[in-house]
Amino acid sequence: MTITIGSGATRRDLSDQDAIKLTSGRDFWSSESVAGIPAIRMSDGPHGLRYQAQAADHLGINEAVPATAFPTASASASSWDPSLLVKMGAAIAEEARSMNVDVVLGPGVNIKRNPLGGRNFEFFSEDPLLTGALATAWTSGLQSKGVGASLKHFAGNSQETDRLRSDSLIDATALHELYLEAFRLAVTQSQPETVMIAYNLLNGTYMSDHEYLLNTVLRGQWGFKGAVVTDWGALNDKVASLNAGTDLEMPSSGHLFDKPALAALKTGALDRARLTRAVANIAAIADRKRPAFTGDRTALLQSHVALAQEIEENSAVLMKNDGTLPLQPGRKLAVIGALADQTRIQGAGSSHITTPQSTSILAGLKAAGHAYNYAPGYALDGLADEKLVKAATAAAKKAEDVIVVLGLPATAEAEGTDRTSMALPADQAALLHAVAAVNPNVVVLLVAGSVVTTDWAKDAKAVLNLFLGGEAVGTAAERLLFGAVSPSGKLAETYPQRYEDVPSSALYGKNPLSVPYAESLYVGYRYYDKAKQPVAYPFGFGLSYTTFAMSNARLNADHLGKTDQALTVTVDVKNTGTMRGAEVVQAYVSEDDQDQLVPKQTLAAFQKVWLDPGEQQTVTLTLPKRAFSRWDDQHQQFTLTGGAWHVCVGNSSRNMITQLPLTVDAPAFRVEAPAWYRQPVGLPNVADFTALSGLAPAPVRAPQPGDFTRLSVPRALAKYSRVARLVASVVIANMQKNDGTPKDSPEGQFLATIVWDTPLVRLAQQSGGSLKLWMVDLLVALANHGKKAPQP
């Protein structure tokens, strides 16, 4: 039999075998080419293009061709400026087309549930509206230049530990109002060519097999028109995945599962209409006419340096300043901290960019003509060294101003592993304290893509958060430090005082295979604000070198009816200082009835506005009807929620200038819940979560012989099988040798962790056919010691 797609000149008739073949990759980065359907070339790149022309891997270990390294998402999100994300997306698309890449894997829009998430630097925010707006902008910019986006990782992907087999247990309200909302916004507003499904299960079902989320929600409720692609090695069951809505398995698995799928097609277990859908969706992307690149690639990369610098200058957040910043040129300056010289510009993993140029903080200062005395102060390996501290304090004593560069080591922020602490390395905090004791004029530059505790900030007069600022971070830092431009970034996530204050802290990482999202909606400011929990720095916060006044806030109406599509809130913003700068006007909405599962307030609209000294502008924000709606799981829709509401306008979730009351003319709708969810105080417990959601985590239990399946990881099998231990060690050693990666380096450790913690069948899927299923089954049998294994 055949599968027919298209009509007329675009009609293709594929044999059943070729149709199934098309739904699996040809190699690591390309889809198959059959029946005149060309291959699709894909490449990593949320904050820059990671194109691998030869040796291919999904881990960011092997070298890629040079490309622009833009600030990572945790930085660019703090710009609160979608127009900059449009520019970034367009620039990445131009670089992609220069290498004939069709689809770039990004943006990453997973909500930052916990500060220890190892991949948090790649994601935008704890808030879905801000995340969705920026993802929409990035996608629109990319696709405006003829390159497809791959919105990822759909959905509930909030940890790296055991990410390939963890089960995210999320109640319906939190799922739709928090974890899916950014995806919905990006899908409905920018229609990415592809959506990438995550590795994890969600409420007991692997994402590749999730009929409800892929067909009912993504395609049905949101109207997604593109193709669903697996993360690399995330296919669970080819027949189930095609039936559920997944279209393309990546990378090549050597077509491990084609024969069983063909047999299932003949018996009807694989729905022919759904296979046709997958083939048609893949062909539509493959057939798309894309612009050819005709310029000079070296010149293109050089032209993007200024954009990387502009984004970083707009993203850095001034978290503290007693008037020390901006610095005055000509004063004796000491720069302390190894990260000043070896400035981290990105995290580790599949998003790692090979850039032809990178300006460290020291290089930025030197290029601008500043004289300084540099002392490393600490070693990047975290080992304390009294000699380094002594040299740093000596340099500080001779200076009038001291810049201390602190941050996270490369090993702390990497795909495949979560952080173990929210604190900076202890030797860095001790160094800062020692330096401040001999010279109080200390400015801290923070280089970290993730949230850290900031109790050390008491030893600094100013703190400027650079995040992971991309290849031009040094140039941007100098301009910010010396006042060529005023900091204008606002925090896209809350900085809590202690890790213990994080609502998911008691459970995160404790049962990584069965993960109760017990805090439900209460993530980030949604929790801290309702729980009245003090924080170090609130969501939306950021200082400037100038001052602003907001006044005359007003709504266009004092009620919202069923037929109304939106309200508007208008506010006058004036620069009352002496320097050009930007303020971000933020509007939050809140139900007056707080005795239910509902945040105190949620971000509903925002706008960044640049003003000259003395300049005033009237800003009008649109508050969509959706902002006043709640998820009704019974009817599978958002419903306008009647009753008393108010709109708050300010410049952070903790700094409002006004509260404007209004009435929503609709039936009341309340989300009932146990007491903790009506008024969260302290941390949630699993029993209340189960009462709320009906979901219960599986007990933690170390696997024993007889428990192992194809989904078991080498680390677990190695405890009971010398062969499994030997095979994994040889694979890791060969990968490290082939890549020239020292085994004790961060990259070498990353490689080892990935291999030890990847399920055997996923390793086979990513091996391009070199690891056969019979080999996997043999390793499983040896570890089971002759006991019958359960069905995977």
Tab-separated table of N, CA, C and O in Angstrom, residues 282-374:
chain	number	residue	atom	x	y	z
A	282	ILE	N	6.229	16.555	7.836
A	282	ILE	CA	7.662	16.550	7.548
A	282	ILE	C	7.918	17.100	6.151
A	282	ILE	O	8.815	17.934	5.942
A	283	ALA	N	7.131	16.647	5.186
A	283	ALA	CA	7.314	17.101	3.805
A	283	ALA	C	7.079	18.600	3.662
A	283	ALA	O	7.772	19.274	2.887
A	284	ALA	N	6.113	19.133	4.405
A	284	ALA	CA	5.823	20.565	4.297
A	284	ALA	C	7.034	21.401	4.709
A	284	ALA	O	7.326	22.445	4.095
A	285	ILE	N	7.751	20.959	5.722
A	285	ILE	CA	8.948	21.685	6.159
A	285	ILE	C	10.085	21.459	5.169
A	285	ILE	O	10.811	22.382	4.801
A	286	ALA	N	10.239	20.225	4.721
A	286	ALA	CA	11.312	19.915	3.778
A	286	ALA	C	11.147	20.645	2.450
A	286	ALA	O	12.132	21.044	1.819
A	287	ASP	N	9.910	20.849	2.008
A	287	ASP	CA	9.641	21.492	0.720
A	287	ASP	C	9.705	23.013	0.769
A	287	ASP	O	9.706	23.669	-0.279
A	288	ARG	N	9.729	23.571	1.975
A	288	ARG	CA	9.668	25.027	2.093
A	288	ARG	C	10.866	25.673	1.405
A	288	ARG	O	12.008	25.269	1.602
A	289	LYS	N	10.592	26.666	0.568
A	289	LYS	CA	11.653	27.388	-0.128
A	289	LYS	C	12.303	28.367	0.838
A	289	LYS	O	11.629	29.197	1.444
A	290	ARG	N	13.606	28.263	0.968
A	290	ARG	CA	14.329	29.091	1.925
A	290	ARG	C	15.354	29.935	1.182
A	290	ARG	O	15.918	29.505	0.173
A	291	PRO	N	15.619	31.131	1.702
A	291	PRO	CA	16.544	32.023	0.992
A	291	PRO	C	17.962	31.475	0.994
A	291	PRO	O	18.422	30.891	1.984
A	292	ALA	N	18.651	31.672	-0.122
A	292	ALA	CA	20.057	31.274	-0.210
A	292	ALA	C	20.930	32.390	0.343
A	292	ALA	O	20.611	33.579	0.207
A	293	PHE	N	22.010	32.013	0.986
A	293	PHE	CA	22.949	33.012	1.511
A	293	PHE	C	23.964	33.342	0.431
A	293	PHE	O	24.574	32.449	-0.162
A	294	THR	N	24.148	34.633	0.190
A	294	THR	CA	25.047	35.045	-0.887
A	294	THR	C	26.170	35.960	-0.404
A	294	THR	O	27.001	36.380	-1.195
A	295	GLY	N	26.196	36.282	0.871
A	295	GLY	CA	27.202	37.220	1.370
A	295	GLY	C	28.470	36.531	1.842
A	295	GLY	O	28.734	35.361	1.529
A	296	ASP	N	29.256	37.273	2.622
A	296	ASP	CA	30.487	36.766	3.210
A	296	ASP	C	30.212	36.422	4.666
A	296	ASP	O	29.833	37.283	5.459
A	297	ARG	N	30.431	35.156	5.031
A	297	ARG	CA	30.064	34.716	6.379
A	297	ARG	C	30.921	35.372	7.453
A	297	ARG	O	30.429	35.702	8.530
A	298	THR	N	32.177	35.587	7.189
A	298	THR	CA	33.042	36.239	8.166
A	298	THR	C	32.552	37.650	8.462
A	298	THR	O	32.494	38.079	9.619
A	299	ALA	N	32.170	38.365	7.415
A	299	ALA	CA	31.638	39.717	7.593
A	299	ALA	C	30.304	39.684	8.344
A	299	ALA	O	30.008	40.573	9.154
A	300	LEU	N	29.504	38.650	8.082
A	300	LEU	CA	28.221	38.518	8.767
A	300	LEU	C	28.439	38.362	10.269
A	300	LEU	O	27.774	39.033	11.077
A	301	LEU	N	29.366	37.502	10.663
A	301	LEU	CA	29.630	37.303	12.085
A	301	LEU	C	30.139	38.586	12.727
A	301	LEU	O	29.761	38.920	13.851
A	302	GLN	N	30.988	39.302	12.019
A	302	GLN	CA	31.510	40.547	12.568
A	302	GLN	C	30.402	41.570	12.768
A	302	GLN	O	30.392	42.313	13.755
A	303	SER	N	29.435	41.568	11.864
A	303	SER	CA	28.337	42.537	11.980
A	303	SER	C	27.424	42.240	13.161
A	303	SER	O	26.704	43.119	13.634
A	304	HIS	N	27.445	41.005	13.655
A	304	HIS	CA	26.559	40.623	14.754
A	304	HIS	C	27.172	40.863	16.129
A	304	HIS	O	26.484	40.714	17.145
A	305	VAL	N	28.460	41.214	16.180
A	305	VAL	CA	29.093	41.491	17.464
A	305	VAL	C	28.393	42.655	18.157
A	305	VAL	O	28.129	42.619	19.372
A	306	ALA	N	28.088	43.694	17.402
A	306	ALA	CA	27.435	44.875	17.979
A	306	ALA	C	26.061	44.530	18.537
A	306	ALA	O	25.646	45.084	19.567
A	307	LEU	N	25.338	43.616	17.871
A	307	LEU	CA	24.026	43.222	18.374
A	307	LEU	C	24.167	42.436	19.670
A	307	LEU	O	23.392	42.654	20.618
A	308	ALA	N	25.142	41.530	19.742
A	308	ALA	CA	25.370	40.794	20.985
A	308	ALA	C	25.677	41.762	22.118
A	308	ALA	O	25.198	41.593	23.250
A	309	GLN	N	26.466	42.793	21.833
A	309	GLN	CA	26.792	43.810	22.842
A	309	GLN	C	25.552	44.599	23.244
A	309	GLN	O	25.309	44.844	24.439
A	310	GLU	N	24.733	44.993	22.276
A	310	GLU	CA	23.521	45.764	22.573
A	310	GLU	C	22.564	44.980	23.464
A	310	GLU	O	21.996	45.525	24.423
A	311	ILE	N	22.407	43.700	23.166
A	311	ILE	CA	21.505	42.881	23.971
A	311	ILE	C	22.013	42.778	25.401
A	311	ILE	O	21.247	42.902	26.365
A	312	GLU	N	23.318	42.556	25.575
A	312	GLU	CA	23.877	42.454	26.924
A	312	GLU	C	23.742	43.780	27.670
A	312	GLU	O	23.416	43.790	28.869
A	313	GLU	N	23.984	44.899	27.021
A	313	GLU	CA	23.857	46.197	27.682
A	313	GLU	C	22.434	46.452	28.150
A	313	GLU	O	22.211	47.114	29.166
A	314	ASN	N	21.462	45.913	27.415
A	314	ASN	CA	20.054	46.084	27.779
A	314	ASN	C	19.562	45.041	28.773
A	314	ASN	O	18.446	45.160	29.286
A	315	SER	N	20.390	44.021	29.031
A	315	SER	CA	19.958	42.904	29.870
A	315	SER	C	20.569	42.910	31.262
A	315	SER	O	19.964	42.402	32.207
A	316	ALA	N	21.777	43.450	31.417
A	316	ALA	CA	22.446	43.456	32.712
A	316	ALA	C	21.576	44.178	33.739
A	316	ALA	O	20.980	45.217	33.449
A	317	VAL	N	21.508	43.624	34.943
A	317	VAL	CA	20.647	44.175	35.990
A	317	VAL	C	21.502	44.780	37.102
A	317	VAL	O	22.349	44.093	37.691
A	318	LEU	N	21.269	46.046	37.379
A	318	LEU	CA	21.910	46.713	38.508
A	318	LEU	C	21.096	46.363	39.750
A	318	LEU	O	19.996	46.855	39.959
A	319	MET	N	21.657	45.496	40.602
A	319	MET	CA	20.912	44.968	41.739
A	319	MET	C	21.138	45.789	43.008
A	319	MET	O	20.311	45.768	43.921
A	320	LYS	N	22.251	46.499	43.048
A	320	LYS	CA	22.554	47.328	44.218
A	320	LYS	C	23.451	48.471	43.778
A	320	LYS	O	24.335	48.282	42.944
A	321	ASN	N	23.239	49.671	44.337
A	321	ASN	CA	24.107	50.803	44.019
A	321	ASN	C	23.890	51.912	45.047
A	321	ASN	O	22.785	52.418	45.196
A	322	ASP	N	24.960	52.248	45.763
A	322	ASP	CA	24.860	53.336	46.740
A	322	ASP	C	25.405	54.645	46.174
A	322	ASP	O	25.691	55.572	46.922
A	323	GLY	N	25.563	54.705	44.863
A	323	GLY	CA	26.123	55.884	44.216
A	323	GLY	C	27.519	55.672	43.692
A	323	GLY	O	28.080	56.542	43.024
A	324	THR	N	28.098	54.502	43.968
A	324	THR	CA	29.442	54.194	43.484
A	324	THR	C	29.478	54.108	41.958
A	324	THR	O	30.440	54.546	41.318
A	325	LEU	N	28.474	53.532	41.376
A	325	LEU	CA	28.366	53.469	39.920
A	325	LEU	C	27.527	54.623	39.401
A	325	LEU	O	26.566	55.039	40.041
A	326	PRO	N	27.889	55.148	38.228
A	326	PRO	CA	29.003	54.723	37.378
A	326	PRO	C	30.353	55.170	37.913
A	326	PRO	O	30.454	56.189	38.597
A	327	LEU	N	31.373	54.376	37.598
A	327	LEU	CA	32.727	54.715	38.014
A	327	LEU	C	33.248	55.922	37.249
A	327	LEU	O	32.825	56.194	36.113
A	328	GLN	N	34.184	56.637	37.875
A	328	GLN	CA	34.793	57.795	37.235
A	328	GLN	C	36.132	57.389	36.629
A	328	GLN	O	36.985	56.817	37.320
A	329	PRO	N	36.366	57.646	35.358
A	329	PRO	CA	37.649	57.296	34.735
A	329	PRO	C	38.809	58.014	35.423
A	329	PRO	O	38.649	59.107	35.979
A	330	GLY	N	39.960	57.380	35.381
A	330	GLY	CA	41.155	58.012	35.901
A	330	GLY	C	41.488	57.672	37.326
A	330	GLY	O	42.607	57.934	37.787
A	331	ARG	N	40.579	57.107	38.091
A	331	ARG	CA	40.874	56.704	39.463
A	331	ARG	C	41.628	55.370	39.457
A	331	ARG	O	41.494	54.563	38.539
A	332	LYS	N	42.425	55.156	40.487
A	332	LYS	CA	43.190	53.921	40.588
A	332	LYS	C	42.233	52.745	40.740
A	332	LYS	O	41.407	52.719	41.654
A	333	LEU	N	42.375	51.783	39.838
A	333	LEU	CA	41.399	50.695	39.748
A	333	LEU	C	42.082	49.348	39.928
A	333	LEU	O	43.112	49.054	39.308
A	334	ALA	N	41.504	48.509	40.771
A	334	ALA	CA	41.915	47.113	40.900
A	334	ALA	C	40.777	46.236	40.396
A	334	ALA	O	39.603	46.486	40.698
A	335	VAL	N	41.131	45.223	39.634
A	335	VAL	CA	40.154	44.245	39.146
A	335	VAL	C	40.559	42.887	39.699
A	335	VAL	O	41.684	42.421	39.479
A	336	ILE	N	39.657	42.260	40.428
A	336	ILE	CA	39.963	41.030	41.144
A	336	ILE	C	38.962	39.946	40.768
A	336	ILE	O	37.747	40.202	40.695
A	337	GLY	N	39.460	38.753	40.529
A	337	GLY	CA	38.599	37.621	40.213
A	337	GLY	C	39.005	36.961	38.916
A	337	GLY	O	39.127	37.627	37.877
A	338	ALA	N	39.236	35.647	38.969
A	338	ALA	CA	39.668	34.916	37.774
A	338	ALA	C	38.665	35.043	36.635
A	338	ALA	O	39.042	35.003	35.454
A	339	LEU	N	37.387	35.220	36.971
A	339	LEU	CA	36.365	35.353	35.926
A	339	LEU	C	36.461	36.673	35.179
A	339	LEU	O	35.825	36.835	34.134
A	340	ALA	N	37.242	37.620	35.689
A	340	ALA	CA	37.481	38.849	34.934
A	340	ALA	C	38.331	38.575	33.712
A	340	ALA	O	38.156	39.193	32.653
A	341	ASP	N	39.260	37.631	33.861
A	341	ASP	CA	40.152	37.281	32.763
A	341	ASP	C	39.590	36.151	31.917
A	341	ASP	O	39.716	36.153	30.695
A	342	GLN	N	38.977	35.180	32.571
A	342	GLN	CA	38.392	34.033	31.872
A	342	GLN	C	36.877	34.095	32.033
A	342	GLN	O	36.265	33.237	32.664
A	343	THR	N	36.297	35.131	31.471
A	343	THR	CA	34.879	35.410	31.680
A	343	THR	C	34.016	34.370	30.980
A	343	THR	O	34.132	34.162	29.769
A	344	ARG	N	33.153	33.724	31.744
A	344	ARG	CA	32.206	32.772	31.145
A	344	ARG	C	31.159	33.534	30.349
A	344	ARG	O	30.583	34.513	30.824
A	345	ILE	N	30.908	33.086	29.135
A	345	ILE	CA	29.927	33.758	28.287
A	345	ILE	C	28.705	32.897	28.018
A	345	ILE	O	27.708	33.371	27.477
A	346	GLN	N	28.741	31.608	28.413
A	346	GLN	CA	27.650	30.685	28.122
A	346	GLN	C	27.774	29.471	29.020
A	346	GLN	O	28.767	29.307	29.731
A	347	GLY	N	26.736	28.627	29.000
A	347	GLY	CA	26.763	27.395	29.762
A	347	GLY	C	27.239	26.238	28.908
A	347	GLY	O	27.596	26.400	27.738
A	348	ALA	N	27.246	25.046	29.498
A	348	ALA	CA	27.743	23.857	28.806
A	348	ALA	C	26.581	23.002	28.320
A	348	ALA	O	25.501	22.997	28.904
A	349	GLY	N	26.842	22.269	27.244
A	349	GLY	CA	25.828	21.373	26.717
A	349	GLY	C	25.545	21.621	25.261
A	349	GLY	O	26.373	22.170	24.519
A	350	SER	N	24.355	21.281	24.827
A	350	SER	CA	24.015	21.325	23.406
A	350	SER	C	23.920	22.737	22.856
A	350	SER	O	23.874	22.925	21.645
A	351	SER	N	23.875	23.751	23.721
A	351	SER	CA	23.798	25.124	23.237
A	351	SER	C	25.164	25.798	23.173
A	351	SER	O	25.249	26.994	22.895
A	352	HIS	N	26.239	25.054	23.433
A	352	HIS	CA	27.571	25.658	23.507
A	352	HIS	C	28.027	26.125	22.126
A	352	HIS	O	28.108	25.346	21.184
A	353	ILE	N	28.355	27.409	22.024
A	353	ILE	CA	28.713	28.028	20.755
A	353	ILE	C	30.220	28.139	20.627
A	353	ILE	O	30.914	28.512	21.563
A	354	THR	N	30.727	27.817	19.447
A	354	THR	CA	32.121	28.093	19.115
A	354	THR	C	32.172	29.476	18.476
A	354	THR	O	31.650	29.668	17.370
A	355	THR	N	32.734	30.432	19.187
A	355	THR	CA	32.720	31.808	18.690
A	355	THR	C	34.118	32.229	18.258
A	355	THR	O	35.114	31.856	18.901
A	356	PRO	N	34.228	32.980	17.158
A	356	PRO	CA	35.554	33.393	16.682
A	356	PRO	C	36.200	34.463	17.546
A	356	PRO	O	37.385	34.730	17.422
A	357	GLN	N	35.419	35.085	18.406
A	357	GLN	CA	35.950	36.153	19.235
A	357	GLN	C	35.137	36.237	20.521
A	357	GLN	O	33.947	35.969	20.535
A	358	SER	N	35.794	36.599	21.588
A	358	SER	CA	35.122	36.764	22.866
A	358	SER	C	35.899	37.786	23.677
A	358	SER	O	37.113	37.671	23.828
A	359	THR	N	35.207	38.784	24.184
A	359	THR	CA	35.845	39.856	24.929
A	359	THR	C	35.608	39.655	26.413
A	359	THR	O	34.476	39.766	26.894
A	360	SER	N	36.664	39.357	27.137
A	360	SER	CA	36.558	39.207	28.581
A	360	SER	C	36.356	40.569	29.230
A	360	SER	O	36.493	41.618	28.589
A	361	ILE	N	36.060	40.561	30.517
A	361	ILE	CA	35.896	41.819	31.244
A	361	ILE	C	37.208	42.606	31.239
A	361	ILE	O	37.217	43.828	30.997
A	362	LEU	N	38.322	41.933	31.468
A	362	LEU	CA	39.614	42.624	31.421
A	362	LEU	C	39.880	43.193	30.038
A	362	LEU	O	40.356	44.335	29.905
A	363	ALA	N	39.591	42.421	29.006
A	363	ALA	CA	39.817	42.899	27.641
A	363	ALA	C	38.943	44.106	27.325
A	363	ALA	O	39.377	45.034	26.626
A	364	GLY	N	37.727	44.105	27.840
A	364	GLY	CA	36.844	45.254	27.621
A	364	GLY	C	37.379	46.511	28.271
A	364	GLY	O	37.328	47.612	27.693
A	365	LEU	N	37.891	46.379	29.485
A	365	LEU	CA	38.469	47.531	30.183
A	365	LEU	C	39.724	48.027	29.457
A	365	LEU	O	39.940	49.231	29.286
A	366	LYS	N	40.569	47.083	29.034
A	366	LYS	CA	41.811	47.445	28.346
A	366	LYS	C	41.523	48.141	27.024
A	366	LYS	O	42.161	49.162	26.694
A	367	ALA	N	40.567	47.627	26.259
A	367	ALA	CA	40.252	48.217	24.958
A	367	ALA	C	39.740	49.648	25.094
A	367	ALA	O	39.931	50.470	24.197
A	368	ALA	N	39.089	49.934	26.235
A	368	ALA	CA	38.558	51.288	26.466
A	368	ALA	C	39.612	52.230	27.047
A	368	ALA	O	39.308	53.397	27.303
A	369	GLY	N	40.799	51.712	27.281
A	369	GLY	CA	41.881	52.568	27.741
A	369	GLY	C	42.007	52.722	29.244
A	369	GLY	O	42.728	53.615	29.717
A	370	HIS	N	41.360	51.879	30.027
A	370	HIS	CA	41.433	51.986	31.482
A	370	HIS	C	42.666	51.259	32.006
A	370	HIS	O	42.927	50.108	31.626
A	371	ALA	N	43.400	51.913	32.888
A	371	ALA	CA	44.508	51.264	33.575
A	371	ALA	C	43.979	50.555	34.808
A	371	ALA	O	43.101	51.066	35.504
A	372	TYR	N	44.513	49.374	35.094
A	372	TYR	CA	44.046	48.625	36.255
A	372	TYR	C	45.146	47.698	36.729
A	372	TYR	O	46.069	47.344	35.991
A	373	ASN	N	45.026	47.291	37.964
A	373	ASN	CA	45.896	46.272	38.545
A	373	ASN	C	45.045	45.029	38.750
A	373	ASN	O	44.043	45.066	39.473
A	374	TYR	N	45.430	43.933	38.115
A	374	TYR	CA	44.617	42.719	38.155
A	374	TYR	C	45.207	41.672	39.091
A	374	TYR	O	46.421	41.448	39.119
